[in-house]
């Protein structure tokens, strides 16, 4: 059996909008999701997991099941209802109370400043396509650094690529724009610029603790050894991985990365302008990131595709319905020889190993890594409070083995946060896709430990992958 380091953090991940509920309570300002979900006639995020009221219960479960840390996010509009200006003291007090409860129970909070929930006024004004909103985000970040001095681990953003791609490429998030490469690239760059500015403020201000960013990174492999498929995978990789890591650890975009992005733009008859002055802040921040958070759920195999962009996002859990073909990039294919979740996500733990080794080799100033999200979305069966989820345990076991191998090969991985701590609201899947260690009865808000929670506890206690 493989081992994990003795100081390896075993955490659970959440996000404010997906677990807090109380979306209008105590002065919280609106976000785009509030109206978007109603307009679509879907589920809503209220009460979600009612973390706003239930967090002492969840912290107690962490303590009982040897979960060292909670990854959580601050809801920007709970602090600044309009995104800037007037402060909502009740929101500030809520997070202070949460952090105090964590400290009382020796649970470490890993805090993300932005997790898909820009305040609605700013979102409607262009979100991160609008440079004024970069300034508002940086001001909000600086306020949090000063106000929440008890926090020791900060992430600026969660999943910059999915923010940009889901909003402007795939159209699965509001404002539901599809196939706009210009807006996708502009959003990616502006958020990386905002990240750099926040890092520099944190370091120049000599705030205590550490700061990093959480990227969603999933390996792209060519579907065949044909040169055109290798090139398609290279293009997909450049936009979804290299662009982010270059910005984070170089402070600029390498010639190779930028040329790939220009090819994608040209194929879609689009172009983008980036202010060269932004690279001053980005280069300054490049060696100041204390850690990299990686969210990883699978890998992709890509082949050449010359048609118009077309896609179908599997939101139902009906296998075989996912389609992803992007003009100028390629088509992500289905590997019939590999296991998949009900949502068509390929299960390939070696992809996580390959990704970690690659980061070590290509970006030696990465410092250290936390796996900030990884887990199995599953249709858990509830039987009188008993939830047997062996497929989730098997998924975790395979990924922990891959992590152990990467650590043995010299990658500095310091911890793992399962997505998710408890069952939460899912942005495009509602409440049927469950990830949690703890089953949530969303009607009663009662928590039930799953079989996987007991497995996770044993791994945490022994640092042995059983």
C-alpha positions as a Python dict, from the first residue, in 0.01 Angstrom:
ca = {
    (1, 'X'): (0, 0, 0),
    (2, 'X'): (124, 345, -91),
    (3, 'X'): (180, 626, 158),
    (4, 'X'): (125, 999, 183),
    (5, 'X'): (358, 1239, 369),
    (6, 'X'): (292, 1278, 742),
    (7, 'X'): (217, 1650, 703),
    (8, 'X'): (-18, 1594, 406),
    (9, 'X'): (-342, 1792, 453),
    (10, 'X'): (-667, 1600, 408),
    (11, 'X'): (-937, 1856, 340),
    (12, 'X'): (-1292, 1901, 215),
    (13, 'X'): (-1393, 2161, -43),
    (14, 'X'): (-1701, 2382, -66),
    (15, 'X'): (-1802, 2705, -238),
    (16, 'X'): (-2019, 2982, -99),
    (17, 'X'): (-2298, 2983, -358),
    (18, 'X'): (-2312, 2606, -374),
    (19, 'X'): (-2350, 2546, -1),
    (20, 'X'): (-2445, 2858, 196),
    (21, 'X'): (-2804, 2914, 85),
    (22, 'X'): (-2953, 3229, 244),
    (23, 'X'): (-2898, 3403, -88),
    (24, 'X'): (-3088, 3717, 15),
    (25, 'X'): (-3050, 3701, 392),
    (26, 'X'): (-2876, 3959, 613),
    (27, 'X'): (-2799, 4207, 339),
    (28, 'X'): (-2638, 3978, 83),
    (29, 'X'): (-2644, 4131, -264),
    (30, 'X'): (-2762, 3943, -574),
    (31, 'X'): (-2551, 3751, -823),
    (32, 'X'): (-2640, 3661, -1181),
    (33, 'X'): (-2725, 3303, -1083),
    (34, 'X'): (-3016, 3420, -866),
    (35, 'X'): (-3218, 3540, -1163),
    (36, 'X'): (-3067, 3305, -1423),
    (37, 'X'): (-3186, 2991, -1246),
    (38, 'X'): (-3535, 3132, -1198),
    (39, 'X'): (-3558, 3237, -1563),
    (40, 'X'): (-3453, 2889, -1670),
    (41, 'X'): (-3716, 2735, -1443),
    (42, 'X'): (-3451, 2525, -1273),
    (43, 'X'): (-3360, 2445, -916),
    (44, 'X'): (-3229, 2731, -705),
    (45, 'X'): (-2936, 2760, -467),
    (46, 'X'): (-3159, 2824, -169),
    (47, 'X'): (-3127, 2660, 76),
    (48, 'X'): (-2851, 2450, -90),
    (49, 'X'): (-2672, 2283, 205),
    (50, 'X'): (-2772, 2567, 441),
    (51, 'X'): (-2407, 2615, 534),
    (52, 'X'): (-2493, 2969, 643),
    (53, 'X'): (-2669, 2814, 944),
    (54, 'X'): (-2527, 2462, 951),
    (55, 'X'): (-2153, 2536, 940),
    (56, 'X'): (-2098, 2440, 1308),
    (57, 'X'): (-2238, 2096, 1224),
    (58, 'X'): (-2007, 2063, 924),
    (59, 'X'): (-1704, 2174, 1123),
    (60, 'X'): (-1789, 1920, 1392),
    (61, 'X'): (-1807, 1650, 1123),
    (62, 'X'): (-1464, 1758, 1000),
    (63, 'X'): (-1326, 1720, 1350),
    (64, 'X'): (-1489, 1380, 1398),
    (65, 'X'): (-1370, 1244, 1063),
    (66, 'X'): (-1013, 1382, 1084),
    (67, 'X'): (-1059, 1634, 804),
    (68, 'X'): (-785, 1889, 860),
    (69, 'X'): (-912, 2176, 652),
    (70, 'X'): (-1214, 2330, 480),
    (71, 'X'): (-1169, 2494, 145),
    (72, 'X'): (-1441, 2759, 122),
    (73, 'X'): (-1510, 3086, -51),
    (74, 'X'): (-1622, 3426, 62),
    (75, 'X'): (-1932, 3545, -123),
    (76, 'X'): (-1819, 3881, -262),
    (77, 'X'): (-2175, 4018, -254),
    (78, 'X'): (-2216, 3919, 111),
    (79, 'X'): (-1935, 4166, 191),
    (80, 'X'): (-2004, 4428, -77),
    (81, 'X'): (-2367, 4387, -193),
    (82, 'X'): (-2300, 4604, -499),
    (83, 'X'): (-1947, 4473, -552),
    (84, 'X'): (-1792, 4792, -413),
    (85, 'X'): (-1876, 5082, -186),
    (86, 'X'): (-2098, 5007, 112),
    (87, 'X'): (-1990, 4718, 335),
    (88, 'X'): (-2244, 4470, 472),
    (89, 'X'): (-2137, 4420, 833),
    (90, 'X'): (-2359, 4116, 886),
    (91, 'X'): (-2175, 3939, 606),
    (92, 'X'): (-1839, 4034, 755),
    (93, 'X'): (-1951, 3905, 1094),
    (94, 'X'): (-2067, 3574, 944),
    (95, 'X'): (-1721, 3496, 810),
    (96, 'X'): (-1547, 3605, 1130),
    (97, 'X'): (-1776, 3369, 1320),
    (98, 'X'): (-1700, 3088, 1078),
    (99, 'X'): (-1324, 3139, 1108),
    (100, 'X'): (-1353, 3146, 1488),
    (101, 'X'): (-1540, 2815, 1483),
    (102, 'X'): (-1267, 2668, 1264),
    (103, 'X'): (-996, 2786, 1503),
    (104, 'X'): (-1182, 2644, 1803),
    (105, 'X'): (-1187, 2303, 1635),
    (106, 'X'): (-835, 2317, 1482),
    (107, 'X'): (-971, 2319, 1129),
    (108, 'X'): (-771, 2525, 878),
    (109, 'X'): (-975, 2746, 640),
    (110, 'X'): (-844, 2774, 283),
    (111, 'X'): (-1027, 3080, 153),
    (112, 'X'): (-1111, 3163, -210),
    (113, 'X'): (-1210, 3518, -296),
    (114, 'X'): (-1407, 3447, -615),
    (115, 'X'): (-1589, 3123, -700),
    (116, 'X'): (-1820, 3196, -997),
    (117, 'X'): (-2020, 3461, -810),
    (118, 'X'): (-1943, 3816, -922),
    (119, 'X'): (-2197, 4058, -771),
    (120, 'X'): (-2480, 4107, -1018),
    (121, 'X'): (-2432, 4480, -1072),
    (122, 'X'): (-2073, 4419, -1181),
    (123, 'X'): (-2165, 4106, -1376),
    (124, 'X'): (-2430, 4296, -1572),
    (125, 'X'): (-2166, 4561, -1642),
    (126, 'X'): (-1941, 4317, -1826),
    (127, 'X'): (-1795, 4106, -1545),
    (128, 'X'): (-1422, 4059, -1611),
    (129, 'X'): (-1448, 4183, -1968),
    (130, 'X'): (-1478, 4526, -1805),
    (131, 'X'): (-1148, 4654, -1668),
    (132, 'X'): (-1329, 4862, -1405),
    (133, 'X'): (-1436, 4535, -1246),
    (134, 'X'): (-1073, 4427, -1220),
    (135, 'X'): (-1021, 4733, -999),
    (136, 'X'): (-1329, 4645, -792),
    (137, 'X'): (-1205, 4288, -742),
    (138, 'X'): (-862, 4406, -633),
    (139, 'X'): (-1019, 4649, -384),
    (140, 'X'): (-1239, 4369, -248),
    (141, 'X'): (-935, 4140, -215),
    (142, 'X'): (-736, 4404, -27),
    (143, 'X'): (-1029, 4463, 208),
    (144, 'X'): (-1045, 4091, 287),
    (145, 'X'): (-669, 4068, 349),
    (146, 'X'): (-698, 4347, 604),
    (147, 'X'): (-1029, 4247, 763),
    (148, 'X'): (-981, 3870, 791),
    (149, 'X'): (-632, 3867, 937),
    (150, 'X'): (-707, 3530, 1098),
    (151, 'X'): (-694, 3364, 753),
    (152, 'X'): (-358, 3213, 653),
    (153, 'X'): (-437, 3065, 309),
    (154, 'X'): (-583, 3273, 29),
    (155, 'X'): (-673, 3188, -330),
    (156, 'X'): (-764, 3474, -559),
    (157, 'X'): (-984, 3285, -806),
    (158, 'X'): (-1139, 2945, -850),
    (159, 'X'): (-1112, 2803, -1203),
    (160, 'X'): (-1039, 3098, -1428),
    (161, 'X'): (-1068, 2887, -1742),
    (162, 'X'): (-1418, 2753, -1663),
    (163, 'X'): (-1532, 3107, -1578),
    (164, 'X'): (-1427, 3227, -1923),
    (165, 'X'): (-1520, 2917, -2122),
    (166, 'X'): (-1855, 2847, -1954),
    (167, 'X'): (-1961, 3209, -1995),
    (168, 'X'): (-1834, 3283, -2346),
    (169, 'X'): (-1735, 2959, -2522),
    (170, 'X'): (-1969, 2683, -2405),
    (171, 'X'): (-2254, 2907, -2292),
    (172, 'X'): (-2347, 2684, -1998),
    (173, 'X'): (-2315, 2974, -1749),
    (174, 'X'): (-2480, 3315, -1772),
    (175, 'X'): (-2468, 3517, -1997),
    (176, 'X'): (-2485, 3204, -2222),
    (177, 'X'): (-2257, 3331, -2499),
    (178, 'X'): (-2124, 3057, -2725),
    (179, 'X'): (-1812, 3029, -2938),
    (180, 'X'): (-1677, 3379, -2872),
    (181, 'X'): (-1303, 3316, -2856),
    (182, 'X'): (-1227, 3688, -2825),
    (183, 'X'): (-1434, 3725, -2510),
    (184, 'X'): (-1295, 3398, -2372),
    (185, 'X'): (-933, 3508, -2414),
    (186, 'X'): (-1004, 3861, -2289),
    (187, 'X'): (-1171, 3725, -1976),
    (188, 'X'): (-885, 3481, -1913),
    (189, 'X'): (-625, 3755, -1942),
    (190, 'X'): (-811, 4012, -1734),
    (191, 'X'): (-865, 3762, -1452),
    (192, 'X'): (-498, 3661, -1458),
    (193, 'X'): (-406, 4030, -1446),
    (194, 'X'): (-643, 4077, -1150),
    (195, 'X'): (-481, 3777, -981),
    (196, 'X'): (-135, 3927, -1027),
    (197, 'X'): (-241, 4261, -882),
    (198, 'X'): (-398, 4092, -578),
    (199, 'X'): (-84, 3882, -519),
    (200, 'X'): (134, 4192, -536),
    (201, 'X'): (-87, 4379, -290),
    (202, 'X'): (-73, 4082, -52),
    (203, 'X'): (305, 4055, -73),
    (204, 'X'): (379, 4428, -72),
    (205, 'X'): (145, 4469, 224),
    (206, 'X'): (332, 4194, 410),
    (207, 'X'): (12, 4021, 513),
    (208, 'X'): (63, 3704, 710),
    (209, 'X'): (0, 3375, 537),
    (210, 'X'): (14, 3240, 184),
    (211, 'X'): (-154, 3325, -144),
    (212, 'X'): (-210, 3136, -468),
    (213, 'X'): (-464, 3065, -738),
    (214, 'X'): (-684, 2765, -817),
    (215, 'X'): (-678, 2649, -1179),
    (216, 'X'): (-889, 2379, -1339),
    (217, 'X'): (-629, 2174, -1527),
    (218, 'X'): (-704, 1857, -1724),
    (219, 'X'): (-454, 1696, -1959),
    (220, 'X'): (-514, 1702, -2334),
    (221, 'X'): (-385, 1404, -2531),
    (222, 'X'): (-397, 1351, -2910),
    (223, 'X'): (-661, 1099, -3014),
    (224, 'X'): (-415, 935, -3255),
    (225, 'X'): (-52, 973, -3360),
    (226, 'X'): (-157, 1166, -3669),
    (227, 'X'): (9, 1507, -3688),
    (228, 'X'): (-324, 1687, -3725),
    (229, 'X'): (-455, 1528, -3402),
    (230, 'X'): (-134, 1611, -3218),
    (231, 'X'): (-177, 1971, -3330),
    (232, 'X'): (-543, 1980, -3223),
    (233, 'X'): (-449, 1860, -2874),
    (234, 'X'): (-172, 2121, -2868),
    (235, 'X'): (-420, 2398, -2947),
    (236, 'X'): (-668, 2282, -2682),
    (237, 'X'): (-386, 2257, -2431),
    (238, 'X'): (-253, 2604, -2513),
    (239, 'X'): (-585, 2775, -2445),
    (240, 'X'): (-692, 2574, -2139),
    (241, 'X'): (-359, 2504, -1963),
    (242, 'X'): (-55, 2685, -2103),
    (243, 'X'): (-226, 3025, -2117),
    (244, 'X'): (-304, 3004, -1745),
    (245, 'X'): (27, 2862, -1626),
    (246, 'X'): (233, 3096, -1843),
    (247, 'X'): (45, 3391, -1695),
    (248, 'X'): (85, 3257, -1342),
    (249, 'X'): (451, 3152, -1346),
    (250, 'X'): (611, 3343, -1634),
    (251, 'X'): (409, 3662, -1610),
    (252, 'X'): (361, 3664, -1988),
    (253, 'X'): (256, 3427, -2267),
    (254, 'X'): (531, 3228, -2434),
    (255, 'X'): (565, 3267, -2810),
    (256, 'X'): (434, 2913, -2859),
    (257, 'X'): (129, 2968, -2639),
    (258, 'X'): (41, 3300, -2795),
    (259, 'X'): (82, 3169, -3150),
    (260, 'X'): (-159, 2885, -3072),
    (261, 'X'): (-414, 3130, -2932),
    (262, 'X'): (-379, 3351, -3240),
    (263, 'X'): (-445, 3048, -3463),
    (264, 'X'): (-763, 2969, -3273),
    (265, 'X'): (-879, 3330, -3297),
    (266, 'X'): (-797, 3351, -3669),
    (267, 'X'): (-991, 3031, -3744),
    (268, 'X'): (-1295, 3202, -3592),
    (269, 'X'): (-1229, 3537, -3768),
    (270, 'X'): (-1165, 3706, -3435),
    (271, 'X'): (-877, 3899, -3280),
    (272, 'X'): (-792, 4034, -2938),
    (273, 'X'): (-585, 4318, -2798),
    (274, 'X'): (-388, 4291, -2474),
    (275, 'X'): (-228, 4587, -2300),
    (276, 'X'): (145, 4518, -2282),
    (277, 'X'): (160, 4721, -1960),
    (278, 'X'): (-30, 4441, -1783),
    (279, 'X'): (282, 4225, -1798),
    (280, 'X'): (458, 4453, -1549),
    (281, 'X'): (224, 4342, -1269),
    (282, 'X'): (212, 3985, -1398),
    (283, 'X'): (590, 3944, -1414),
    (284, 'X'): (621, 4097, -1067),
    (285, 'X'): (376, 3838, -931),
    (286, 'X'): (518, 3538, -1120),
    (287, 'X'): (760, 3432, -846),
    (288, 'X'): (537, 3536, -556),
    (289, 'X'): (274, 3262, -571),
    (290, 'X'): (304, 3050, -258),
    (291, 'X'): (104, 2760, -399),
    (292, 'X'): (-94, 2635, -695),
    (293, 'X'): (-438, 2488, -639),
    (294, 'X'): (-536, 2229, -898),
    (295, 'X'): (-893, 2118, -966),
    (296, 'X'): (-883, 1798, -1169),
    (297, 'X'): (-1166, 1564, -1265),
    (298, 'X'): (-1046, 1392, -1581),
    (299, 'X'): (-850, 1410, -1905),
    (300, 'X'): (-939, 1467, -2271),
    (301, 'X'): (-841, 1314, -2604),
    (302, 'X'): (-855, 1549, -2898),
    (303, 'X'): (-869, 1501, -3274),
    (304, 'X'): (-872, 1741, -3566),
    (305, 'X'): (-1207, 1902, -3641),
    (306, 'X'): (-1270, 2138, -3933),
    (307, 'X'): (-1644, 2199, -3902),
    (308, 'X'): (-1842, 2466, -3721),
    (309, 'X'): (-1847, 2467, -3341),
    (310, 'X'): (-2108, 2240, -3188),
    (311, 'X'): (-2154, 2099, -2841),
    (312, 'X'): (-2388, 1940, -2595),
    (313, 'X'): (-2314, 1960, -2224),
    (314, 'X'): (-2433, 1654, -2031),
    (315, 'X'): (-2644, 1797, -1748),
    (316, 'X'): (-2870, 1494, -1701),
    (317, 'X'): (-2635, 1212, -1608),
    (318, 'X'): (-2736, 1022, -1922),
    (319, 'X'): (-2416, 865, -2050),
    (320, 'X'): (-2309, 926, -2407),
    (321, 'X'): (-2470, 1267, -2458),
    (322, 'X'): (-2162, 1489, -2429),
    (323, 'X'): (-2042, 1657, -2753),
    (324, 'X'): (-1747, 1899, -2772),
    (325, 'X'): (-1628, 2028, -3110),
    (326, 'X'): (-1474, 2374, -3128),
    (327, 'X'): (-1381, 2537, -3458),
    (328, 'X'): (-1012, 2616, -3472),
    (329, 'X'): (-927, 2375, -3191),
    (330, 'X'): (-1062, 2022, -3232),
    (331, 'X'): (-1302, 1758, -3110),
    (332, 'X'): (-1280, 1590, -2771),
    (333, 'X'): (-1359, 1226, -2833),
    (334, 'X'): (-1507, 953, -2618),
    (335, 'X'): (-1267, 677, -2516),
    (336, 'X'): (-1478, 362, -2502),
    (337, 'X'): (-1193, 171, -2341),
    (338, 'X'): (-1185, 396, -2033),
    (339, 'X'): (-1442, 424, -1751),
    (340, 'X'): (-1664, 730, -1739),
    (341, 'X'): (-1896, 890, -1490),
    (342, 'X'): (-2267, 919, -1569),
    (343, 'X'): (-2185, 1272, -1684),
    (344, 'X'): (-1934, 1148, -1946),
    (345, 'X'): (-1625, 1253, -1753),
    (346, 'X'): (-1344, 1010, -1830),
    (347, 'X'): (-1181, 857, -1523),
    (348, 'X'): (-806, 853, -1585),
    (349, 'X'): (-592, 898, -1272),
    (350, 'X'): (-268, 883, -1472),
    (351, 'X'): (-372, 1215, -1622),
    (352, 'X'): (-333, 1373, -1279),
    (353, 'X'): (12, 1217, -1242),
    (354, 'X'): (117, 1338, -1590),
    (355, 'X'): (-11, 1688, -1513),
    (356, 'X'): (180, 1717, -1185),
    (357, 'X'): (509, 1592, -1332),
    (358, 'X'): (465, 1827, -1625),
    (359, 'X'): (416, 2130, -1401),
    (360, 'X'): (731, 2041, -1206),
    (361, 'X'): (930, 2021, -1529),
    (362, 'X'): (784, 2316, -1720),
    (363, 'X'): (728, 2563, -1434),
    (364, 'X'): (998, 2495, -1172),
    (365, 'X'): (894, 2804, -972),
    (366, 'X'): (552, 2645, -895),
    (367, 'X'): (661, 2615, -528),
    (368, 'X'): (398, 2366, -409),
    (369, 'X'): (65, 2218, -507),
    (370, 'X'): (-264, 2147, -335),
    (371, 'X'): (-523, 1936, -511),
    (372, 'X'): (-807, 2174, -433),
    (373, 'X'): (-1083, 1974, -605),
    (374, 'X'): (-1112, 1613, -714),
    (375, 'X'): (-1394, 1367, -662),
    (376, 'X'): (-1670, 1160, -813),
    (377, 'X'): (-2014, 1290, -902),
    (378, 'X'): (-2244, 997, -830),
    (379, 'X'): (-2611, 911, -793),
    (380, 'X'): (-2585, 805, -429),
    (381, 'X'): (-2850, 568, -298),
    (382, 'X'): (-2989, 650, 46),
    (383, 'X'): (-3119, 357, 250),
    (384, 'X'): (-3227, 445, 603),
    (385, 'X'): (-2924, 661, 664),
    (386, 'X'): (-2681, 415, 502),
    (387, 'X'): (-2497, 532, 189),
    (388, 'X'): (-2262, 275, 36),
    (389, 'X'): (-2052, 449, -229),
    (390, 'X'): (-1774, 204, -319),
    (391, 'X'): (-1732, 359, -668),
    (392, 'X'): (-1635, 687, -501),
    (393, 'X'): (-1386, 509, -275),
    (394, 'X'): (-1235, 334, -576),
    (395, 'X'): (-1209, 668, -759),
    (396, 'X'): (-1036, 828, -461),
    (397, 'X'): (-804, 533, -411),
    (398, 'X'): (-687, 548, -773),
    (399, 'X'): (-624, 923, -759),
    (400, 'X'): (-443, 904, -425),
    (401, 'X'): (-217, 636, -571),
    (402, 'X'): (-142, 868, -864),
    (403, 'X'): (-67, 1148, -617),
    (404, 'X'): (164, 924, -417),
    (405, 'X'): (352, 833, -735),
    (406, 'X'): (392, 1201, -828),
    (407, 'X'): (521, 1284, -479),
    (408, 'X'): (768, 996, -503),
    (409, 'X'): (888, 1144, -833),
    (410, 'X'): (960, 1479, -671),
    (411, 'X'): (643, 1684, -709),
    (412, 'X'): (574, 1892, -397),
    (413, 'X'): (208, 1811, -331),
    (414, 'X'): (108, 1924, 18),
    (415, 'X'): (-260, 1835, 43),
    (416, 'X'): (-586, 1719, -108),
    (417, 'X'): (-939, 1863, -81),
    (418, 'X'): (-1215, 1631, -189),
    (419, 'X'): (-1497, 1787, -384),
    (420, 'X'): (-1704, 1808, -189),
    (421, 'X'): (-1713, 1808, 190),
    (422, 'X'): (-2089, 1759, 198),
    (423, 'X'): (-2336, 1731, -89),
    (424, 'X'): (-2389, 2073, -244),
    (425, 'X'): (-2585, 2249, -516),
    (426, 'X'): (-2435, 2195, -862),
    (427, 'X'): (-2433, 2487, -1107),
    (428, 'X'): (-2572, 2297, -1406),
    (429, 'X'): (-2689, 1973, -1243),
    (430, 'X'): (-2889, 2090, -944),
    (431, 'X'): (-2910, 1840, -660),
    (432, 'X'): (-2899, 1499, -831),
    (433, 'X'): (-2523, 1495, -886),
    (434, 'X'): (-2372, 1428, -544),
    (435, 'X'): (-2004, 1457, -457),
    (436, 'X'): (-1996, 1483, -78),
    (437, 'X'): (-1839, 1271, 192),
    (438, 'X'): (-2156, 1352, 385),
    (439, 'X'): (-2498, 1294, 237),
    (440, 'X'): (-2732, 1592, 277),
    (441, 'X'): (-3107, 1543, 298),
    (442, 'X'): (-3190, 1874, 135),
    (443, 'X'): (-3538, 1878, 287),
    (444, 'X'): (-3428, 1833, 649),
    (445, 'X'): (-3063, 1946, 610),
    (446, 'X'): (-2954, 1646, 813),
    (447, 'X'): (-2606, 1510, 735),
    (448, 'X'): (-2523, 1139, 702),
    (449, 'X'): (-2165, 1008, 667),
    (450, 'X'): (-2119, 796, 358),
    (451, 'X'): (-1900, 487, 344),
    (452, 'X'): (-1639, 707, 175),
    (453, 'X'): (-1624, 934, 481),
    (454, 'X'): (-1503, 644, 693),
    (455, 'X'): (-1248, 547, 427),
    (456, 'X'): (-1126, 909, 407),
    (457, 'X'): (-1090, 924, 785),
    (458, 'X'): (-873, 613, 789),
    (459, 'X'): (-646, 750, 517),
    (460, 'X'): (-617, 1079, 708),
    (461, 'X'): (-526, 901, 1030),
    (462, 'X'): (-274, 657, 883),
    (463, 'X'): (-157, 841, 566),
    (464, 'X'): (-184, 500, 406),
    (465, 'X'): (-386, 450, 88),
    (466, 'X'): (-603, 151, 170),
}
